[in-house]
mmCIF file of C-alpha atoms in Angstrom:
data_model
loop_
_atom_site.group_PDB
_atom_site.id
_atom_site.type_symbol
_atom_site.label_atom_id
_atom_site.label_comp_id
_atom_site.label_asym_id
_atom_site.label_seq_id
_atom_site.Cartn_x
_atom_site.Cartn_y
_atom_site.Cartn_z
ATOM 1 C CA MET A 1000 6.179 61.098 62.375
ATOM 2 C CA PRO A 1001 4.275 57.801 62.546
ATOM 3 C CA GLN A 1002 0.935 57.638 60.829
ATOM 4 C CA THR A 1003 -1.918 58.497 63.120
ATOM 5 C CA ASP A 1004 -4.816 57.665 60.810
ATOM 6 C CA THR A 1005 -6.085 54.400 59.423
ATOM 7 C CA ALA A 1006 -5.352 55.244 55.781
ATOM 8 C CA GLN A 1007 -3.262 52.714 53.922
ATOM 9 C CA SER A 1008 0.298 53.900 53.398
ATOM 10 C CA ALA A 1009 1.692 54.785 49.984
ATOM 11 C CA PHE A 1010 4.040 51.800 50.239
ATOM 12 C CA ASP A 1011 1.222 49.363 50.991
ATOM 13 C CA ARG A 1012 -0.855 50.698 48.106
ATOM 14 C CA ALA A 1013 2.087 50.571 45.717
ATOM 15 C CA THR A 1014 3.018 46.975 46.604
ATOM 16 C CA ALA A 1015 -0.515 45.553 46.755
ATOM 17 C CA VAL A 1016 -1.260 42.328 44.861
ATOM 18 C CA THR A 1017 -4.614 40.766 43.987
ATOM 19 C CA ARG A 1018 -5.797 37.413 42.726
ATOM 20 C CA THR A 1019 -7.190 37.186 39.221
ATOM 21 C CA GLU A 1020 -10.222 35.157 38.175
ATOM 22 C CA GLY A 1021 -7.944 32.489 36.759
ATOM 23 C CA GLY A 1022 -6.126 32.050 40.055
ATOM 24 C CA GLY A 1023 -3.105 34.123 39.132
ATOM 25 C CA VAL A 1024 -1.684 37.154 40.902
ATOM 26 C CA ARG A 1025 -1.712 40.673 39.493
ATOM 27 C CA ALA A 1026 -0.020 43.896 40.606
ATOM 28 C CA GLU A 1027 -0.281 47.469 39.376
ATOM 29 C CA LEU A 1028 3.322 48.631 39.570
ATOM 30 C CA ASP A 1029 3.444 52.253 40.681
ATOM 31 C CA PRO A 1030 5.667 54.427 38.445
ATOM 32 C CA GLY A 1031 6.225 56.736 41.421
ATOM 33 C CA TRP A 1032 8.887 54.355 42.788
ATOM 34 C CA ASP A 1033 11.346 54.792 39.944
ATOM 35 C CA VAL A 1034 15.097 55.424 40.016
ATOM 36 C CA GLY A 1035 15.131 57.430 36.807
ATOM 37 C CA SER A 1036 13.922 57.076 33.211
ATOM 38 C CA GLY A 1037 10.816 55.258 34.417
ATOM 39 C CA VAL A 1038 12.792 52.252 35.725
ATOM 40 C CA LEU A 1039 11.404 50.923 39.015
ATOM 41 C CA ASN A 1040 13.619 50.379 42.053
ATOM 42 C CA GLY A 1041 14.722 46.789 42.602
ATOM 43 C CA GLY A 1042 13.865 46.768 46.309
ATOM 44 C CA TYR A 1043 10.360 48.029 45.572
ATOM 45 C CA LEU A 1044 9.856 45.217 43.053
ATOM 46 C CA LEU A 1045 11.173 42.704 45.569
ATOM 47 C CA ALA A 1046 8.545 43.828 48.100
ATOM 48 C CA VAL A 1047 5.804 43.300 45.488
ATOM 49 C CA VAL A 1048 7.108 39.790 44.809
ATOM 50 C CA ALA A 1049 7.238 39.019 48.538
ATOM 51 C CA ARG A 1050 3.579 40.001 48.929
ATOM 52 C CA ALA A 1051 2.678 37.572 46.141
ATOM 53 C CA ALA A 1052 4.687 34.779 47.787
ATOM 54 C CA LEU A 1053 2.973 35.391 51.134
ATOM 55 C CA LEU A 1054 -0.548 34.927 49.734
ATOM 56 C CA ASP A 1055 -0.454 31.132 50.115
ATOM 57 C CA SER A 1056 2.432 30.772 52.540
ATOM 58 C CA PRO A 1057 1.735 29.276 55.980
ATOM 59 C CA HIS A 1058 4.248 31.797 57.357
ATOM 60 C CA PRO A 1059 3.843 35.593 57.515
ATOM 61 C CA HIS A 1060 7.329 36.933 56.843
ATOM 62 C CA PRO A 1061 9.857 36.843 53.985
ATOM 63 C CA VAL A 1062 13.235 35.832 55.414
ATOM 64 C CA ALA A 1063 15.419 34.994 52.403
ATOM 65 C CA LEU A 1064 15.055 36.167 48.812
ATOM 66 C CA SER A 1065 17.347 35.617 45.858
ATOM 67 C CA ALA A 1066 16.368 37.774 42.885
ATOM 68 C CA SER A 1067 17.629 37.834 39.293
ATOM 69 C CA TYR A 1068 16.732 41.022 37.406
ATOM 70 C CA LEU A 1069 16.198 40.020 33.781
ATOM 71 C CA ARG A 1070 15.445 43.478 32.398
ATOM 72 C CA ALA A 1071 14.441 46.939 33.588
ATOM 73 C CA THR A 1072 10.832 47.062 34.796
ATOM 74 C CA PRO A 1073 8.557 50.078 34.189
ATOM 75 C CA GLY A 1074 5.301 50.902 35.946
ATOM 76 C CA GLY A 1075 2.013 49.401 34.878
ATOM 77 C CA PRO A 1076 0.179 46.086 35.211
ATOM 78 C CA ALA A 1077 2.244 42.989 35.934
ATOM 79 C CA ASP A 1078 1.467 39.311 36.422
ATOM 80 C CA LEU A 1079 3.212 37.236 39.078
ATOM 81 C CA ALA A 1080 3.432 33.474 38.603
ATOM 82 C CA VAL A 1081 3.931 31.880 42.025
ATOM 83 C CA THR A 1082 5.119 28.267 42.158
ATOM 84 C CA ALA A 1083 4.881 26.753 45.625
ATOM 85 C CA GLY A 1084 7.718 24.588 46.893
ATOM 86 C CA PRO A 1085 8.238 22.536 50.051
ATOM 87 C CA ALA A 1086 6.540 23.913 53.173
ATOM 88 C CA GLY A 1087 6.772 22.906 56.811
ATOM 89 C CA ARG A 1088 6.279 24.204 60.316
ATOM 90 C CA THR A 1089 9.432 26.329 60.171
ATOM 91 C CA LEU A 1090 9.924 27.360 56.547
ATOM 92 C CA ALA A 1091 8.122 27.513 53.222
ATOM 93 C CA HIS A 1092 9.646 27.960 49.789
ATOM 94 C CA SER A 1093 8.340 29.298 46.494
ATOM 95 C CA SER A 1094 9.522 30.777 43.227
ATOM 96 C CA VAL A 1095 7.964 33.884 41.685
ATOM 97 C CA LEU A 1096 8.265 35.196 38.133
ATOM 98 C CA LEU A 1097 7.159 38.788 37.558
ATOM 99 C CA ALA A 1098 6.203 39.762 34.004
ATOM 100 C CA GLY A 1099 5.040 43.113 32.699
ATOM 101 C CA ALA A 1100 4.055 44.261 29.233
ATOM 102 C CA ALA A 1101 7.544 43.523 27.878
ATOM 103 C CA GLY A 1102 7.621 40.005 29.310
ATOM 104 C CA PRO A 1103 9.401 38.436 32.300
ATOM 105 C CA SER A 1104 11.637 40.891 34.130
ATOM 106 C CA LEU A 1105 12.292 39.441 37.610
ATOM 107 C CA ALA A 1106 12.740 35.872 38.893
ATOM 108 C CA VAL A 1107 12.896 35.322 42.662
ATOM 109 C CA GLN A 1108 13.354 32.390 45.025
ATOM 110 C CA VAL A 1109 11.518 33.199 48.262
ATOM 111 C CA THR A 1110 11.727 31.595 51.696
ATOM 112 C CA THR A 1111 9.144 32.562 54.318
ATOM 113 C CA ALA A 1112 9.077 31.931 58.070
ATOM 114 C CA THR A 1113 7.839 33.491 61.310
ATOM 115 C CA LEU A 1114 10.145 36.132 62.760
ATOM 116 C CA GLY A 1115 10.237 37.375 66.331
ATOM 117 C CA ALA A 1116 10.279 40.973 67.503
ATOM 118 C CA ASP A 1117 12.529 40.211 70.472
ATOM 119 C CA ALA A 1118 15.176 37.994 68.860
ATOM 120 C CA VAL A 1119 18.615 38.589 70.367
ATOM 121 C CA ALA A 1120 21.824 37.831 68.456
ATOM 122 C CA ASP A 1121 23.760 34.876 69.836
ATOM 123 C CA TYR A 1122 26.794 36.037 67.874
ATOM 124 C CA THR A 1123 27.453 39.075 65.698
ATOM 125 C CA VAL A 1124 30.399 40.974 64.248
ATOM 126 C CA ASN A 1125 28.167 43.752 62.929
ATOM 127 C CA PRO A 1126 27.494 46.319 65.664
ATOM 128 C CA ALA A 1127 25.395 49.301 64.637
ATOM 129 C CA PRO A 1128 27.530 52.226 63.437
ATOM 130 C CA GLU A 1129 27.349 55.533 65.269
ATOM 131 C CA LEU A 1130 25.733 58.331 63.257
ATOM 132 C CA PRO A 1131 24.866 61.909 64.151
ATOM 133 C CA ALA A 1132 21.167 62.442 64.878
ATOM 134 C CA PRO A 1133 18.961 62.474 61.746
ATOM 135 C CA ASP A 1134 18.526 66.268 61.966
ATOM 136 C CA GLU A 1135 22.310 66.619 61.863
ATOM 137 C CA CYS A 1136 22.660 64.513 58.723
ATOM 138 C CA VAL A 1137 22.277 65.396 55.041
ATOM 139 C CA ALA A 1138 18.653 65.202 53.928
ATOM 140 C CA THR A 1139 18.084 63.961 50.384
ATOM 141 C CA ARG A 1140 14.283 64.040 50.212
ATOM 142 C CA THR A 1141 12.593 66.848 48.308
ATOM 143 C CA THR A 1142 8.949 67.304 47.363
ATOM 144 C CA GLU A 1143 7.815 70.359 45.413
ATOM 145 C CA GLY A 1144 10.216 71.042 42.588
ATOM 146 C CA GLY A 1145 12.311 68.063 43.633
ATOM 147 C CA PRO A 1146 14.063 65.442 41.543
ATOM 148 C CA ALA A 1147 12.256 63.383 38.958
ATOM 149 C CA VAL A 1148 13.406 60.217 40.707
ATOM 150 C CA GLY A 1149 10.289 59.005 42.495
ATOM 151 C CA LEU A 1150 12.109 56.907 45.093
ATOM 152 C CA ALA A 1151 13.686 60.057 46.576
ATOM 153 C CA ARG A 1152 10.209 61.390 47.340
ATOM 154 C CA GLN A 1153 8.916 58.141 48.853
ATOM 155 C CA LEU A 1154 11.734 57.849 51.389
ATOM 156 C CA ASP A 1155 13.132 60.095 54.097
ATOM 157 C CA THR A 1156 16.885 59.503 53.861
ATOM 158 C CA ARG A 1157 19.484 61.335 55.971
ATOM 159 C CA LEU A 1158 23.050 60.659 54.848
ATOM 160 C CA ASP A 1159 25.826 60.408 57.410
ATOM 161 C CA PRO A 1160 28.022 63.486 56.785
ATOM 162 C CA ALA A 1161 31.063 61.218 57.054
ATOM 163 C CA THR A 1162 29.975 59.442 53.854
ATOM 164 C CA ALA A 1163 28.180 62.336 52.111
ATOM 165 C CA GLY A 1164 31.084 64.477 50.944
ATOM 166 C CA TRP A 1165 30.157 63.719 47.331
ATOM 167 C CA VAL A 1166 26.942 65.711 47.767
ATOM 168 C CA ALA A 1167 29.047 68.868 48.166
ATOM 169 C CA GLY A 1168 31.591 67.937 45.493
ATOM 170 C CA ARG A 1169 34.062 66.322 47.900
ATOM 171 C CA PRO A 1170 34.147 62.634 46.906
ATOM 172 C CA SER A 1171 35.744 59.999 49.100
ATOM 173 C CA ASP A 1172 38.233 57.288 48.198
ATOM 174 C CA ARG A 1173 35.933 54.680 49.788
ATOM 175 C CA ARG A 1174 32.781 53.227 48.229
ATOM 176 C CA LEU A 1175 30.809 53.517 51.452
ATOM 177 C CA LEU A 1176 27.421 55.089 52.191
ATOM 178 C CA ARG A 1177 25.610 55.254 55.512
ATOM 179 C CA ALA A 1178 22.234 56.800 56.332
ATOM 180 C CA TRP A 1179 19.156 56.963 58.504
ATOM 181 C CA ILE A 1180 16.105 55.854 56.529
ATOM 182 C CA ARG A 1181 12.344 55.592 56.903
ATOM 183 C CA LEU A 1182 9.268 55.778 54.706
ATOM 184 C CA ALA A 1183 8.320 59.399 54.021
ATOM 185 C CA ASP A 1184 4.690 59.027 55.142
ATOM 186 C CA GLY A 1185 5.713 57.685 58.544
ATOM 187 C CA ARG A 1186 4.753 54.038 57.980
ATOM 188 C CA GLU A 1187 6.728 51.981 60.473
ATOM 189 C CA PRO A 1188 9.293 49.480 59.169
ATOM 190 C CA ASP A 1189 8.485 45.803 58.754
ATOM 191 C CA PRO A 1190 10.095 42.950 56.763
ATOM 192 C CA LEU A 1191 8.599 44.207 53.489
ATOM 193 C CA ALA A 1192 9.967 47.701 54.071
ATOM 194 C CA LEU A 1193 13.376 46.188 54.832
ATOM 195 C CA LEU A 1194 13.386 44.660 51.342
ATOM 196 C CA LEU A 1195 12.931 48.177 49.967
ATOM 197 C CA PHE A 1196 15.587 49.682 52.237
ATOM 198 C CA ALA A 1197 18.095 47.014 51.144
ATOM 199 C CA ASP A 1198 18.247 48.623 47.697
ATOM 200 C CA ALA A 1199 17.343 52.208 48.544
ATOM 201 C CA LEU A 1200 20.670 54.045 48.836
ATOM 202 C CA PRO A 1201 22.398 55.401 45.726
ATOM 203 C CA PRO A 1202 25.055 53.158 44.162
ATOM 204 C CA THR A 1203 28.229 53.257 46.247
ATOM 205 C CA ALA A 1204 30.068 54.702 43.242
ATOM 206 C CA PHE A 1205 28.390 58.032 44.118
ATOM 207 C CA ALA A 1206 30.619 58.179 47.208
ATOM 208 C CA VAL A 1207 33.740 58.348 45.027
ATOM 209 C CA GLY A 1208 32.255 60.909 42.642
ATOM 210 C CA LYS A 1209 31.080 58.528 39.907
ATOM 211 C CA PRO A 1210 27.286 58.968 39.670
ATOM 212 C CA GLY A 1211 25.117 57.111 37.213
ATOM 213 C CA TRP A 1212 22.700 54.226 36.930
ATOM 214 C CA ALA A 1213 24.242 50.945 38.088
ATOM 215 C CA PRO A 1214 21.604 48.310 37.253
ATOM 216 C CA THR A 1215 21.227 45.438 39.693
ATOM 217 C CA VAL A 1216 21.755 42.006 38.146
ATOM 218 C CA GLN A 1217 21.320 39.808 41.215
ATOM 219 C CA LEU A 1218 20.174 40.704 44.748
ATOM 220 C CA GLN A 1219 20.013 38.526 47.856
ATOM 221 C CA VAL A 1220 18.291 39.771 51.020
ATOM 222 C CA LEU A 1221 18.145 38.119 54.445
ATOM 223 C CA VAL A 1222 15.626 39.462 56.967
ATOM 224 C CA ARG A 1223 16.819 38.568 60.475
ATOM 225 C CA ALA A 1224 14.165 39.987 62.821
ATOM 226 C CA LEU A 1225 11.100 42.198 63.038
ATOM 227 C CA PRO A 1226 12.362 45.790 63.242
ATOM 228 C CA ALA A 1227 11.395 48.086 66.090
ATOM 229 C CA PRO A 1228 9.446 51.265 65.236
ATOM 230 C CA GLY A 1229 11.398 54.316 64.193
ATOM 231 C CA TRP A 1230 14.354 55.105 61.992
ATOM 232 C CA CYS A 1231 16.547 52.374 60.528
ATOM 233 C CA VAL A 1232 20.246 52.743 59.768
ATOM 234 C CA VAL A 1233 21.464 51.461 56.404
ATOM 235 C CA GLU A 1234 25.108 50.956 55.480
ATOM 236 C CA SER A 1235 26.195 49.992 51.971
ATOM 237 C CA ARG A 1236 29.723 49.316 50.762
ATOM 238 C CA SER A 1237 31.547 47.862 47.770
ATOM 239 C CA THR A 1238 34.615 45.679 48.147
ATOM 240 C CA GLU A 1239 35.321 44.665 44.542
ATOM 241 C CA VAL A 1240 34.933 46.488 41.210
ATOM 242 C CA THR A 1241 36.319 44.550 38.262
ATOM 243 C CA GLY A 1242 35.620 44.382 34.550
ATOM 244 C CA GLY A 1243 32.476 46.491 34.667
ATOM 245 C CA TRP A 1244 30.961 44.596 37.614
ATOM 246 C CA SER A 1245 30.572 45.763 41.207
ATOM 247 C CA ASP A 1246 29.433 44.098 44.409
ATOM 248 C CA GLU A 1247 27.486 45.931 47.108
ATOM 249 C CA GLU A 1248 27.024 44.704 50.667
ATOM 250 C CA CYS A 1249 24.232 46.206 52.753
ATOM 251 C CA ARG A 1250 23.360 45.954 56.442
ATOM 252 C CA ILE A 1251 20.319 47.403 58.186
ATOM 253 C CA TRP A 1252 19.879 48.079 61.912
ATOM 254 C CA ASP A 1253 16.639 49.116 63.602
ATOM 255 C CA SER A 1254 16.127 51.933 66.092
ATOM 256 C CA THR A 1255 17.369 49.734 68.953
ATOM 257 C CA GLY A 1256 20.681 49.055 67.207
ATOM 258 C CA ARG A 1257 19.809 45.457 66.319
ATOM 259 C CA LEU A 1258 20.828 44.048 62.937
ATOM 260 C CA VAL A 1259 17.534 43.246 61.166
ATOM 261 C CA ALA A 1260 18.554 42.644 57.542
ATOM 262 C CA GLN A 1261 21.521 41.951 55.300
ATOM 263 C CA ALA A 1262 21.828 42.100 51.526
ATOM 264 C CA ARG A 1263 24.373 41.517 48.815
ATOM 265 C CA GLN A 1264 24.067 42.387 45.162
ATOM 266 C CA LEU A 1265 25.929 42.215 41.889
ATOM 267 C CA ALA A 1266 25.545 45.285 39.700
ATOM 268 C CA ARG A 1267 26.898 46.647 36.474
ATOM 269 C CA VAL A 1268 29.199 49.623 36.850
ATOM 270 C CA ALA A 1269 27.635 52.897 35.726
ATOM 271 C CA ARG A 1270 28.842 54.030 32.327
#
C-alpha cells in the first residue's frame, strides 16, 4: 500500500546525502541494504551516488549512469567526491567517486536531465511481459525470522512462477528472471528507485540452479521516463557466460506497461 503519512521512507533515509563543512558530500551507508556478508547492493549504492550528483545539477533526474565497482562496499560513513562536467539546458554531466573506510569503492559517470511523466515511445521492441497478478506470484520478502540479506526485507518482490522454478528445486535451462517489484514500505517508484530495481533481482544464475554471490563489476542504467505509481515489472536475463564472466540485461516497466528503465551489467560468475 502507498504511504499515507508524511514520514520519510526507509529508502530516502538510507540514500540521504549531506554537505560537509569543507564543501564535500557525505553519506551514512545503511547496512540494512546488504546482499549478504555485509556487502551493500550495487543499485542501492548507485541511488546514493545519484543523489550526490543531483545536489548541484540544474536538472532533477538521473538519466544515464555508468558505474565501475572497485571493491565491495560495507555500511558506514562514506565520502562522495563530485566533479561537475559540462551542463546545458538539456543535460548535465558529472563524475562521482564514493569512498568508505577502506578507500574508493565506486566510480560513476552521471548524466542528469528532466524527464516527463507522459513520454510515449516513438519506437520500441520491448513490450511489457505478461505476468500473473502479484498475489499469484512467488513472494520472496520475509520479515520476522527472515533471511539475513537486508535487501530482501526492503523490497516486496513477487517472482513470475514461469521463472521461479528454482525456488522449489526445479531449475530452468534459461538464465531468465521476471518479477513484480516495489519498495516494501509503499514508497512510490521514481528514477532513484529505478536505479535500485535495476540491480535488485538475484543473479540470473539462480534460475538455472547455480546460486551464489555474483559481484557486479560494471553497471550501466538508462532511465527513460518517470514511472507511474504502483508495481513495476523487472525482467533480467543473461545471454553470454564465458570464462568466469556473465552479462545481465535488465528492463523495467511501470504499472502502465511503459518501459521506464534499462540496464546492462558485467558480473563475475558465482564460485
